[in-house]
Amino acid sequence: MLQNTVVVQNQVGLHARPATFFIQKANEFKSSIWIEKEDRRVNAKSLLGILSLGIVGGTTIKIIADGADEEEAVKGLVDLVDSGFAEEAR
């Protein structure tokens, strides 16, 4: 199991469109992936789960992956959040 902490850089956080970009990226990996905010952990491949966390810009989240490609999964998702979803918005 691998995990990394990241601060959500975009203003709207993980709502609506950024959440769908995040889920699309998470689904590229075979590993089980979760997002943790404070002490709540949800499936990172679930729109309802992500939206239930109420992640706004400036929120610190933890991305956790467990599986064969866990390292690539965590790195890919952290990079996506660090970019503020800039590449996906084009």
mmCIF file with all atom_site columns, C-alpha atoms in Angstrom:
data_model
loop_
_atom_site.group_PDB
_atom_site.id
_atom_site.type_symbol
_atom_site.label_atom_id
_atom_site.label_alt_id
_atom_site.label_comp_id
_atom_site.label_asym_id
_atom_site.label_entity_id
_atom_site.label_seq_id
_atom_site.pdbx_PDB_ins_code
_atom_site.Cartn_x
_atom_site.Cartn_y
_atom_site.Cartn_z
_atom_site.occupancy
_atom_site.B_iso_or_equiv
_atom_site.pdbx_formal_charge
_atom_site.auth_seq_id
_atom_site.auth_comp_id
_atom_site.auth_asym_id
_atom_site.auth_atom_id
_atom_site.pdbx_PDB_model_num
ATOM 1  C CA . MET A 1 1  ? 0.000   0.000  0.000   1.00 0.00 ? 1  MET A CA 1
ATOM 2  C CA . LEU A 1 2  ? 1.335   3.390  -1.027  1.00 0.00 ? 2  LEU A CA 1
ATOM 3  C CA . GLN A 1 3  ? 0.066   6.850  -0.084  1.00 0.00 ? 3  GLN A CA 1
ATOM 4  C CA . ASN A 1 4  ? 0.890   10.497 -0.616  1.00 0.00 ? 4  ASN A CA 1
ATOM 5  C CA . THR A 1 5  ? -0.579  13.764 0.639   1.00 0.00 ? 5  THR A CA 1
ATOM 6  C CA . VAL A 1 6  ? -1.421  16.601 -1.744  1.00 0.00 ? 6  VAL A CA 1
ATOM 7  C CA . VAL A 1 7  ? -3.161  19.989 -1.543  1.00 0.00 ? 7  VAL A CA 1
ATOM 8  C CA . VAL A 1 8  ? -5.928  20.530 -4.113  1.00 0.00 ? 8  VAL A CA 1
ATOM 9  C CA . GLN A 1 9  ? -4.683  23.481 -6.182  1.00 0.00 ? 9  GLN A CA 1
ATOM 10 C CA . ASN A 1 10 ? -7.707  24.512 -8.242  1.00 0.00 ? 10 ASN A CA 1
ATOM 11 C CA . GLN A 1 11 ? -10.342 26.890 -6.878  1.00 0.00 ? 11 GLN A CA 1
ATOM 12 C CA . VAL A 1 12 ? -13.353 24.581 -7.130  1.00 0.00 ? 12 VAL A CA 1
ATOM 13 C CA . GLY A 1 13 ? -11.700 21.526 -5.611  1.00 0.00 ? 13 GLY A CA 1
ATOM 14 C CA . LEU A 1 14 ? -12.953 18.072 -6.589  1.00 0.00 ? 14 LEU A CA 1
ATOM 15 C CA . HIS A 1 15 ? -16.457 18.987 -7.675  1.00 0.00 ? 15 HIS A CA 1
ATOM 16 C CA . ALA A 1 16 ? -18.219 18.353 -10.973 1.00 0.00 ? 16 ALA A CA 1
ATOM 17 C CA . ARG A 1 17 ? -15.741 18.444 -13.850 1.00 0.00 ? 17 ARG A CA 1
ATOM 18 C CA . PRO A 1 18 ? -12.462 18.051 -11.902 1.00 0.00 ? 18 PRO A CA 1
ATOM 19 C CA . ALA A 1 19 ? -13.961 15.060 -10.076 1.00 0.00 ? 19 ALA A CA 1
ATOM 20 C CA . THR A 1 20 ? -14.779 13.354 -13.368 1.00 0.00 ? 20 THR A CA 1
ATOM 21 C CA . PHE A 1 21 ? -11.227 13.980 -14.630 1.00 0.00 ? 21 PHE A CA 1
ATOM 22 C CA . PHE A 1 22 ? -9.891  12.479 -11.393 1.00 0.00 ? 22 PHE A CA 1
ATOM 23 C CA . ILE A 1 23 ? -12.098 9.390  -11.744 1.00 0.00 ? 23 ILE A CA 1
ATOM 24 C CA . GLN A 1 24 ? -11.132 8.921  -15.396 1.00 0.00 ? 24 GLN A CA 1
ATOM 25 C CA . LYS A 1 25 ? -7.465  8.996  -14.379 1.00 0.00 ? 25 LYS A CA 1
ATOM 26 C CA . ALA A 1 26 ? -8.059  6.643  -11.425 1.00 0.00 ? 26 ALA A CA 1
ATOM 27 C CA . ASN A 1 27 ? -9.771  4.152  -13.733 1.00 0.00 ? 27 ASN A CA 1
ATOM 28 C CA . GLU A 1 28 ? -6.602  3.919  -15.836 1.00 0.00 ? 28 GLU A CA 1
ATOM 29 C CA . PHE A 1 29 ? -5.037  1.897  -13.007 1.00 0.00 ? 29 PHE A CA 1
ATOM 30 C CA . LYS A 1 30 ? -5.750  -1.637 -11.786 1.00 0.00 ? 30 LYS A CA 1
ATOM 31 C CA . SER A 1 31 ? -4.953  -0.817 -8.154  1.00 0.00 ? 31 SER A CA 1
ATOM 32 C CA . SER A 1 32 ? -7.635  -0.124 -5.573  1.00 0.00 ? 32 SER A CA 1
ATOM 33 C CA . ILE A 1 33 ? -7.490  3.627  -4.941  1.00 0.00 ? 33 ILE A CA 1
ATOM 34 C CA . TRP A 1 34 ? -8.936  5.740  -2.148  1.00 0.00 ? 34 TRP A CA 1
ATOM 35 C CA . ILE A 1 35 ? -9.049  9.425  -1.248  1.00 0.00 ? 35 ILE A CA 1
ATOM 36 C CA . GLU A 1 36 ? -8.847  10.390 2.398   1.00 0.00 ? 36 GLU A CA 1
ATOM 37 C CA . LYS A 1 37 ? -9.850  13.771 3.818   1.00 0.00 ? 37 LYS A CA 1
ATOM 38 C CA . GLU A 1 38 ? -9.276  14.111 7.540   1.00 0.00 ? 38 GLU A CA 1
ATOM 39 C CA . ASP A 1 39 ? -10.530 10.734 8.799   1.00 0.00 ? 39 ASP A CA 1
ATOM 40 C CA . ARG A 1 40 ? -12.965 9.878  5.969   1.00 0.00 ? 40 ARG A CA 1
ATOM 41 C CA . ARG A 1 41 ? -11.832 7.508  3.232   1.00 0.00 ? 41 ARG A CA 1
ATOM 42 C CA . VAL A 1 42 ? -13.769 6.871  -0.005  1.00 0.00 ? 42 VAL A CA 1
ATOM 43 C CA . ASN A 1 43 ? -13.267 4.944  -3.221  1.00 0.00 ? 43 ASN A CA 1
ATOM 44 C CA . ALA A 1 44 ? -11.448 7.246  -5.663  1.00 0.00 ? 44 ALA A CA 1
ATOM 45 C CA . LYS A 1 45 ? -13.287 5.636  -8.576  1.00 0.00 ? 45 LYS A CA 1
ATOM 46 C CA . SER A 1 46 ? -16.714 6.670  -7.224  1.00 0.00 ? 46 SER A CA 1
ATOM 47 C CA . LEU A 1 47 ? -18.189 10.057 -8.126  1.00 0.00 ? 47 LEU A CA 1
ATOM 48 C CA . LEU A 1 48 ? -20.620 9.932  -5.221  1.00 0.00 ? 48 LEU A CA 1
ATOM 49 C CA . GLY A 1 49 ? -17.788 9.053  -2.835  1.00 0.00 ? 49 GLY A CA 1
ATOM 50 C CA . ILE A 1 50 ? -15.567 11.895 -4.002  1.00 0.00 ? 50 ILE A CA 1
ATOM 51 C CA . LEU A 1 51 ? -18.377 14.447 -3.955  1.00 0.00 ? 51 LEU A CA 1
ATOM 52 C CA . SER A 1 52 ? -19.410 13.355 -0.447  1.00 0.00 ? 52 SER A CA 1
ATOM 53 C CA . LEU A 1 53 ? -16.048 14.551 0.906   1.00 0.00 ? 53 LEU A CA 1
ATOM 54 C CA . GLY A 1 54 ? -16.751 18.178 -0.073  1.00 0.00 ? 54 GLY A CA 1
ATOM 55 C CA . ILE A 1 55 ? -13.198 18.815 -1.256  1.00 0.00 ? 55 ILE A CA 1
ATOM 56 C CA . VAL A 1 56 ? -12.667 22.507 -2.022  1.00 0.00 ? 56 VAL A CA 1
ATOM 57 C CA . GLY A 1 57 ? -9.583  24.341 -3.257  1.00 0.00 ? 57 GLY A CA 1
ATOM 58 C CA . GLY A 1 58 ? -6.837  24.397 -0.648  1.00 0.00 ? 58 GLY A CA 1
ATOM 59 C CA . THR A 1 59 ? -7.978  21.131 0.958   1.00 0.00 ? 59 THR A CA 1
ATOM 60 C CA . THR A 1 60 ? -5.287  18.616 1.867   1.00 0.00 ? 60 THR A CA 1
ATOM 61 C CA . ILE A 1 61 ? -6.144  15.077 0.779   1.00 0.00 ? 61 ILE A CA 1
ATOM 62 C CA . LYS A 1 62 ? -4.357  11.777 0.925   1.00 0.00 ? 62 LYS A CA 1
ATOM 63 C CA . ILE A 1 63 ? -4.300  9.492  -2.131  1.00 0.00 ? 63 ILE A CA 1
ATOM 64 C CA . ILE A 1 64 ? -3.883  5.819  -1.256  1.00 0.00 ? 64 ILE A CA 1
ATOM 65 C CA . ALA A 1 65 ? -3.394  2.916  -3.669  1.00 0.00 ? 65 ALA A CA 1
ATOM 66 C CA . ASP A 1 66 ? -2.965  -0.804 -3.185  1.00 0.00 ? 66 ASP A CA 1
ATOM 67 C CA . GLY A 1 67 ? -2.137  -3.112 -6.074  1.00 0.00 ? 67 GLY A CA 1
ATOM 68 C CA . ALA A 1 68 ? 0.279   -3.959 -8.850  1.00 0.00 ? 68 ALA A CA 1
ATOM 69 C CA . ASP A 1 69 ? 0.514   -0.411 -10.224 1.00 0.00 ? 69 ASP A CA 1
ATOM 70 C CA . GLU A 1 70 ? 0.112   1.486  -6.934  1.00 0.00 ? 70 GLU A CA 1
ATOM 71 C CA . GLU A 1 71 ? 3.224   3.614  -7.434  1.00 0.00 ? 71 GLU A CA 1
ATOM 72 C CA . GLU A 1 72 ? 2.127   4.786  -10.888 1.00 0.00 ? 72 GLU A CA 1
ATOM 73 C CA . ALA A 1 73 ? -1.434  5.357  -9.636  1.00 0.00 ? 73 ALA A CA 1
ATOM 74 C CA . VAL A 1 74 ? -0.425  7.582  -6.726  1.00 0.00 ? 74 VAL A CA 1
ATOM 75 C CA . LYS A 1 75 ? 2.088   9.517  -8.828  1.00 0.00 ? 75 LYS A CA 1
ATOM 76 C CA . GLY A 1 76 ? -0.367  10.017 -11.699 1.00 0.00 ? 76 GLY A CA 1
ATOM 77 C CA . LEU A 1 77 ? -3.161  11.235 -9.444  1.00 0.00 ? 77 LEU A CA 1
ATOM 78 C CA . VAL A 1 78 ? -0.899  13.488 -7.356  1.00 0.00 ? 78 VAL A CA 1
ATOM 79 C CA . ASP A 1 79 ? 0.473   15.013 -10.588 1.00 0.00 ? 79 ASP A CA 1
ATOM 80 C CA . LEU A 1 80 ? -3.092  15.600 -11.821 1.00 0.00 ? 80 LEU A CA 1
ATOM 81 C CA . VAL A 1 81 ? -4.115  17.345 -8.586  1.00 0.00 ? 81 VAL A CA 1
ATOM 82 C CA . ASP A 1 82 ? -0.840  19.333 -8.450  1.00 0.00 ? 82 ASP A CA 1
ATOM 83 C CA . SER A 1 83 ? -1.479  20.631 -11.970 1.00 0.00 ? 83 SER A CA 1
ATOM 84 C CA . GLY A 1 84 ? -4.825  22.053 -10.853 1.00 0.00 ? 84 GLY A CA 1
ATOM 85 C CA . PHE A 1 85 ? -6.368  19.862 -13.569 1.00 0.00 ? 85 PHE A CA 1
ATOM 86 C CA . ALA A 1 86 ? -4.895  22.267 -16.131 1.00 0.00 ? 86 ALA A CA 1
ATOM 87 C CA . GLU A 1 87 ? -4.139  19.607 -18.763 1.00 0.00 ? 87 GLU A CA 1
ATOM 88 C CA . GLU A 1 88 ? -7.643  18.094 -18.537 1.00 0.00 ? 88 GLU A CA 1
ATOM 89 C CA . ALA A 1 89 ? -9.364  21.465 -18.937 1.00 0.00 ? 89 ALA A CA 1
ATOM 90 C CA . ARG A 1 90 ? -7.985  21.972 -22.450 1.00 0.00 ? 90 ARG A CA 1
#
